[in-house]
PDB file of C-alpha atoms in Angstrom:
ATOM      1  CA  UNK M   1      62.381 149.005 150.361  1.00 76.00           C
ATOM      2  CA  UNK M   2      63.589 151.739 152.682  1.00 74.00           C
ATOM      3  CA  UNK M   3      64.128 154.976 150.725  1.00 77.00           C
ATOM      4  CA  UNK M   4      67.121 157.178 151.618  1.00 86.00           C
ATOM      5  CA  UNK M   5      66.254 159.560 154.424  1.00 90.00           C
ATOM      6  CA  UNK M   6      67.957 161.620 157.162  1.00 93.00           C
ATOM      7  CA  UNK M   7      69.513 158.515 158.728  1.00 94.00           C
ATOM      8  CA  UNK M   8      70.867 157.263 155.397  1.00 95.00           C
ATOM      9  CA  UNK M   9      72.378 160.654 154.571  1.00 96.00           C
ATOM     10  CA  UNK M  10      73.963 160.915 158.028  1.00 97.00           C
ATOM     11  CA  UNK M  11      75.603 157.502 157.607  1.00 97.00           C
ATOM     12  CA  UNK M  12      76.667 158.421 154.061  1.00 97.00           C
ATOM     13  CA  UNK M  13      78.466 161.513 155.388  1.00 97.00           C
ATOM     14  CA  UNK M  14      80.460 159.285 157.741  1.00 97.00           C
ATOM     15  CA  UNK M  15      81.265 156.613 155.148  1.00 97.00           C
ATOM     16  CA  UNK M  16      82.959 159.234 152.963  1.00 94.00           C
ATOM     17  CA  UNK M  17      85.860 159.332 155.478  1.00 94.00           C
ATOM     18  CA  UNK M  18      86.555 155.587 155.384  1.00 96.00           C
ATOM     19  CA  UNK M  19      88.389 153.655 152.683  1.00 94.00           C
ATOM     20  CA  UNK M  20      90.152 150.361 152.265  1.00 94.00           C
ATOM     21  CA  UNK M  21      90.068 147.056 150.492  1.00 96.00           C
ATOM     22  CA  UNK M  22      86.785 145.357 151.468  1.00 96.00           C
ATOM     23  CA  UNK M  23      83.444 146.742 152.674  1.00 97.00           C
ATOM     24  CA  UNK M  24      80.074 145.165 153.465  1.00 97.00           C
ATOM     25  CA  UNK M  25      76.659 146.736 153.834  1.00 97.00           C
ATOM     26  CA  UNK M  26      74.097 144.723 155.785  1.00 97.00           C
ATOM     27  CA  UNK M  27      70.569 145.571 154.653  1.00 94.00           C
ATOM     28  CA  UNK M  28      71.240 147.448 151.409  1.00 94.00           C
ATOM     29  CA  UNK M  29      67.809 149.043 151.045  1.00 89.00           C
ATOM     30  CA  UNK M  30      67.942 151.424 148.085  1.00 89.00           C
ATOM     31  CA  UNK M  31      71.640 150.856 147.346  1.00 91.00           C
ATOM     32  CA  UNK M  32      72.506 154.500 148.064  1.00 94.00           C
ATOM     33  CA  UNK M  33      75.286 153.588 150.519  1.00 95.00           C
ATOM     34  CA  UNK M  34      76.642 150.824 148.251  1.00 94.00           C
ATOM     35  CA  UNK M  35      77.486 153.398 145.599  1.00 92.00           C
ATOM     36  CA  UNK M  36      79.538 155.416 148.113  1.00 94.00           C
ATOM     37  CA  UNK M  37      81.301 152.286 149.344  1.00 96.00           C
ATOM     38  CA  UNK M  38      82.114 151.321 145.743  1.00 93.00           C
ATOM     39  CA  UNK M  39      83.981 154.629 145.317  1.00 93.00           C
ATOM     40  CA  UNK M  40      86.104 154.078 148.444  1.00 94.00           C
ATOM     41  CA  UNK M  41      86.720 150.306 148.452  1.00 96.00           C
ATOM     42  CA  UNK M  42      88.219 147.829 145.987  1.00 94.00           C
ATOM     43  CA  UNK M  43      85.600 145.161 146.778  1.00 94.00           C
ATOM     44  CA  UNK M  44      82.077 145.775 148.085  1.00 95.00           C
ATOM     45  CA  UNK M  45      79.419 143.297 149.166  1.00 95.00           C
ATOM     46  CA  UNK M  46      75.845 143.921 150.198  1.00 95.00           C
ATOM     47  CA  UNK M  47      73.197 141.759 151.754  1.00 95.00           C
ATOM     48  CA  UNK M  48      69.457 142.015 152.096  1.00 94.00           C
ATOM     49  CA  UNK M  49      66.755 139.557 152.989  1.00 93.00           C
ATOM     50  CA  UNK M  50      64.502 140.886 150.195  1.00 93.00           C
ATOM     51  CA  UNK M  51      65.358 139.653 146.688  1.00 94.00           C
ATOM     52  CA  UNK M  52      63.400 142.499 145.030  1.00 93.00           C
ATOM     53  CA  UNK M  53      65.540 145.027 146.900  1.00 91.00           C
ATOM     54  CA  UNK M  54      68.688 143.336 145.604  1.00 93.00           C
ATOM     55  CA  UNK M  55      67.355 143.338 142.040  1.00 92.00           C
ATOM     56  CA  UNK M  56      66.707 147.085 142.338  1.00 89.00           C
ATOM     57  CA  UNK M  57      70.224 147.607 143.718  1.00 88.00           C
ATOM     58  CA  UNK M  58      71.769 145.669 140.843  1.00 88.00           C
ATOM     59  CA  UNK M  59      70.060 148.012 138.383  1.00 86.00           C
ATOM     60  CA  UNK M  60      71.233 151.073 140.329  1.00 81.00           C
ATOM     61  CA  UNK M  61      74.750 149.742 141.025  1.00 77.00           C
ATOM     62  CA  UNK M  62      75.898 147.741 137.993  1.00 68.00           C
ATOM     63  CA  UNK M  63      79.562 147.735 139.067  1.00 76.00           C
ATOM     64  CA  UNK M  64      81.334 144.386 138.766  1.00 83.00           C
ATOM     65  CA  UNK M  65      83.119 145.006 142.052  1.00 86.00           C
ATOM     66  CA  UNK M  66      79.807 144.937 143.981  1.00 92.00           C
ATOM     67  CA  UNK M  67      78.544 141.517 145.079  1.00 93.00           C
ATOM     68  CA  UNK M  68      74.916 141.306 146.223  1.00 95.00           C
ATOM     69  CA  UNK M  69      73.708 138.377 148.313  1.00 94.00           C
ATOM     70  CA  UNK M  70      70.193 137.508 149.438  1.00 95.00           C
ATOM     71  CA  UNK M  71      70.573 136.415 153.066  1.00 94.00           C
ATOM     72  CA  UNK M  72      69.791 137.325 156.651  1.00 94.00           C
ATOM     73  CA  UNK M  73      72.265 139.979 157.830  1.00 94.00           C
ATOM     74  CA  UNK M  74      75.836 138.709 157.237  1.00 92.00           C
ATOM     75  CA  UNK M  75      75.016 135.001 157.443  1.00 89.00           C
ATOM     76  CA  UNK M  76      76.359 134.064 153.986  1.00 91.00           C
ATOM     77  CA  UNK M  77      79.780 135.703 154.285  1.00 89.00           C
ATOM     78  CA  UNK M  78      81.399 133.083 156.522  1.00 79.00           C
ATOM     79  CA  UNK M  79      85.012 133.454 155.428  1.00 70.00           C
ATOM     80  CA  UNK M  80      85.231 137.110 154.420  1.00 71.00           C
ATOM     81  CA  UNK M  81      87.092 139.723 156.413  1.00 93.00           C
ATOM     82  CA  UNK M  82      85.912 143.283 155.878  1.00 97.00           C
ATOM     83  CA  UNK M  83      87.660 146.549 156.715  1.00 97.00           C
ATOM     84  CA  UNK M  84      84.305 148.286 157.102  1.00 98.00           C
ATOM     85  CA  UNK M  85      80.818 146.952 157.742  1.00 98.00           C
ATOM     86  CA  UNK M  86      77.935 149.428 157.652  1.00 98.00           C
ATOM     87  CA  UNK M  87      74.252 149.184 158.376  1.00 97.00           C
ATOM     88  CA  UNK M  88      71.230 151.387 158.789  1.00 96.00           C
ATOM     89  CA  UNK M  89      69.079 148.755 160.496  1.00 94.00           C
ATOM     90  CA  UNK M  90      65.444 149.155 161.457  1.00 90.00           C
ATOM     91  CA  UNK M  91      65.716 150.898 164.835  1.00 90.00           C
ATOM     92  CA  UNK M  92      62.309 152.063 166.019  1.00 85.00           C
ATOM     93  CA  UNK M  93      60.661 150.191 168.882  1.00 90.00           C
ATOM     94  CA  UNK M  94      57.514 148.196 168.179  1.00 88.00           C
ATOM     95  CA  UNK M  95      55.192 150.055 170.478  1.00 72.00           C
ATOM     96  CA  UNK M  96      51.490 150.159 171.132  1.00 53.00           C
ATOM     97  CA  UNK M  97      50.743 152.927 168.663  1.00 46.00           C
ATOM     98  CA  UNK M  98      52.966 155.675 169.971  1.00 43.00           C
ATOM     99  CA  UNK M  99      52.958 155.114 173.733  1.00 43.00           C
ATOM    100  CA  UNK M 100      56.687 154.496 174.004  1.00 42.00           C
ATOM    101  CA  UNK M 101      56.940 152.981 177.471  1.00 42.00           C
ATOM    102  CA  UNK M 102      58.708 149.876 178.672  1.00 41.00           C
ATOM    103  CA  UNK M 103      55.646 148.047 179.967  1.00 39.00           C
ATOM    104  CA  UNK M 104      55.926 144.647 178.292  1.00 38.00           C
ATOM    105  CA  UNK M 105      52.141 144.223 178.374  1.00 34.00           C
ATOM    106  CA  UNK M 106      51.710 147.169 175.992  1.00 34.00           C
ATOM    107  CA  UNK M 107      54.465 146.256 173.532  1.00 35.00           C
ATOM    108  CA  UNK M 108      53.694 144.302 170.399  1.00 40.00           C
ATOM    109  CA  UNK M 109      56.421 141.650 170.204  1.00 48.00           C
ATOM    110  CA  UNK M 110      56.115 141.101 166.451  1.00 56.00           C
ATOM    111  CA  UNK M 111      57.881 143.354 163.971  1.00 57.00           C
ATOM    112  CA  UNK M 112      55.278 145.692 162.477  1.00 78.00           C
ATOM    113  CA  UNK M 113      57.192 147.176 159.539  1.00 82.00           C
ATOM    114  CA  UNK M 114      60.526 145.391 159.023  1.00 81.00           C
ATOM    115  CA  UNK M 115      62.030 148.434 157.278  1.00 84.00           C
ATOM    116  CA  UNK M 116      61.708 150.654 160.380  1.00 86.00           C
ATOM    117  CA  UNK M 117      60.776 148.576 163.451  1.00 87.00           C
ATOM    118  CA  UNK M 118      63.761 146.879 165.060  1.00 88.00           C
ATOM    119  CA  UNK M 119      62.021 144.822 167.744  1.00 90.00           C
ATOM    120  CA  UNK M 120      60.190 145.519 171.011  1.00 92.00           C
ATOM    121  CA  UNK M 121      62.926 147.868 172.274  1.00 92.00           C
ATOM    122  CA  UNK M 122      64.096 148.984 168.826  1.00 91.00           C
ATOM    123  CA  UNK M 123      67.591 147.540 169.278  1.00 94.00           C
ATOM    124  CA  UNK M 124      67.073 143.809 168.693  1.00 94.00           C
ATOM    125  CA  UNK M 125      67.632 143.908 164.904  1.00 94.00           C
ATOM    126  CA  UNK M 126      70.688 146.109 165.406  1.00 96.00           C
ATOM    127  CA  UNK M 127      72.219 143.575 167.805  1.00 96.00           C
ATOM    128  CA  UNK M 128      71.391 140.756 165.388  1.00 94.00           C
ATOM    129  CA  UNK M 129      73.127 142.622 162.535  1.00 96.00           C
ATOM    130  CA  UNK M 130      76.207 143.447 164.638  1.00 96.00           C
ATOM    131  CA  UNK M 131      76.425 139.887 165.970  1.00 95.00           C
ATOM    132  CA  UNK M 132      76.386 138.531 162.410  1.00 94.00           C
ATOM    133  CA  UNK M 133      79.090 141.051 161.452  1.00 95.00           C
ATOM    134  CA  UNK M 134      81.586 140.195 164.214  1.00 94.00           C
ATOM    135  CA  UNK M 135      83.086 137.074 162.580  1.00 94.00           C
ATOM    136  CA  UNK M 136      83.372 139.018 159.316  1.00 96.00           C
ATOM    137  CA  UNK M 137      85.239 141.992 160.717  1.00 96.00           C
ATOM    138  CA  UNK M 138      88.977 142.338 160.096  1.00 95.00           C
ATOM    139  CA  UNK M 139      91.082 142.698 163.254  1.00 93.00           C
ATOM    140  CA  UNK M 140      91.456 146.441 162.682  1.00 94.00           C
ATOM    141  CA  UNK M 141      88.043 146.791 161.006  1.00 96.00           C
ATOM    142  CA  UNK M 142      85.177 149.072 161.945  1.00 98.00           C
ATOM    143  CA  UNK M 143      81.411 148.729 162.064  1.00 98.00           C
ATOM    144  CA  UNK M 144      79.301 151.835 161.454  1.00 98.00           C
ATOM    145  CA  UNK M 145      75.695 151.587 162.558  1.00 97.00           C
ATOM    146  CA  UNK M 146      72.760 153.967 162.962  1.00 96.00           C
ATOM    147  CA  UNK M 147      70.791 154.101 166.203  1.00 96.00           C
ATOM    148  CA  UNK M 148      67.916 156.300 167.356  1.00 95.00           C
ATOM    149  CA  UNK M 149      67.267 157.940 170.699  1.00 95.00           C
ATOM    150  CA  UNK M 150      63.913 156.103 170.631  1.00 93.00           C
ATOM    151  CA  UNK M 151      65.655 152.712 170.846  1.00 93.00           C
ATOM    152  CA  UNK M 152      66.703 151.297 174.217  1.00 92.00           C
ATOM    153  CA  UNK M 153      70.423 151.089 173.522  1.00 92.00           C
ATOM    154  CA  UNK M 154      71.371 149.625 176.920  1.00 94.00           C
ATOM    155  CA  UNK M 155      71.252 146.098 175.436  1.00 93.00           C
ATOM    156  CA  UNK M 156      73.688 147.192 172.706  1.00 95.00           C
ATOM    157  CA  UNK M 157      75.977 148.680 175.366  1.00 96.00           C
ATOM    158  CA  UNK M 158      75.992 145.329 177.210  1.00 96.00           C
ATOM    159  CA  UNK M 159      76.669 143.497 173.920  1.00 95.00           C
ATOM    160  CA  UNK M 160      79.648 145.762 173.207  1.00 96.00           C
ATOM    161  CA  UNK M 161      81.130 145.118 176.673  1.00 96.00           C
ATOM    162  CA  UNK M 162      80.494 141.344 176.505  1.00 96.00           C
ATOM    163  CA  UNK M 163      82.315 141.175 173.154  1.00 95.00           C
ATOM    164  CA  UNK M 164      85.293 143.294 174.294  1.00 95.00           C
ATOM    165  CA  UNK M 165      84.516 145.969 171.736  1.00 96.00           C
ATOM    166  CA  UNK M 166      84.935 149.718 171.721  1.00 97.00           C
ATOM    167  CA  UNK M 167      82.095 152.085 170.906  1.00 97.00           C
ATOM    168  CA  UNK M 168      82.299 155.713 169.929  1.00 97.00           C
ATOM    169  CA  UNK M 169      79.769 158.145 168.570  1.00 97.00           C
ATOM    170  CA  UNK M 170      81.060 159.371 165.203  1.00 97.00           C
ATOM    171  CA  UNK M 171      78.258 161.787 164.405  1.00 97.00           C
ATOM    172  CA  UNK M 172      74.855 162.830 165.727  1.00 97.00           C
ATOM    173  CA  UNK M 173      71.935 164.688 164.269  1.00 96.00           C
ATOM    174  CA  UNK M 174      69.107 166.087 166.326  1.00 96.00           C
ATOM    175  CA  UNK M 175      65.779 166.100 164.570  1.00 93.00           C
ATOM    176  CA  UNK M 176      62.679 167.629 166.092  1.00 89.00           C
ATOM    177  CA  UNK M 177      61.425 164.190 167.187  1.00 90.00           C
ATOM    178  CA  UNK M 178      64.599 162.132 167.839  1.00 93.00           C
ATOM    179  CA  UNK M 179      68.380 162.113 167.816  1.00 96.00           C
ATOM    180  CA  UNK M 180      70.136 159.885 165.303  1.00 96.00           C
ATOM    181  CA  UNK M 181      73.642 158.648 166.105  1.00 97.00           C
ATOM    182  CA  UNK M 182      76.270 156.912 164.012  1.00 98.00           C
ATOM    183  CA  UNK M 183      78.242 154.526 166.178  1.00 98.00           C
ATOM    184  CA  UNK M 184      81.646 153.127 165.314  1.00 98.00           C
ATOM    185  CA  UNK M 185      82.258 149.698 166.828  1.00 98.00           C
ATOM    186  CA  UNK M 186      85.675 148.051 166.812  1.00 97.00           C
ATOM    187  CA  UNK M 187      87.819 145.514 168.682  1.00 93.00           C
TER     188      UNK M 187
END
């Protein structure tokens, strides 16, 4: 389980300004963000691929208005339309032990730690999460997602253009080793 950290708190600060009827968190981790969503939305759903994580979240978030589902990303929410979908996906590149270059021969193509590594370029899991969220997003809905300056976000930029979406940076935080950004994606 991914414990709340700088990225979680940055996303939490942004979520405070959103409210509506239905919200979804993809990859609930500790459940920290679910509790904020439950204050601002009438109905909240959360997904995670790890059943133990969901059991922990249920203990931490006993609210009847929070539905937890064990599934990959948003795959089990076929007919729902959400005003807000949030995620703090794994976003670090799978590298060769710290040498963060783009030489494919030096990149480990398997996910090392699924709570922090988001694929060879660090953006693959993010794109997977956003792609699963698109059919679930209300026409005027928003997606909030965390990305890192370590991830190669050019693939996400192409995905946004290909899907006729808008992207804006809602908030950034510079840490001594990276910059974290909260992106808002919408149609």
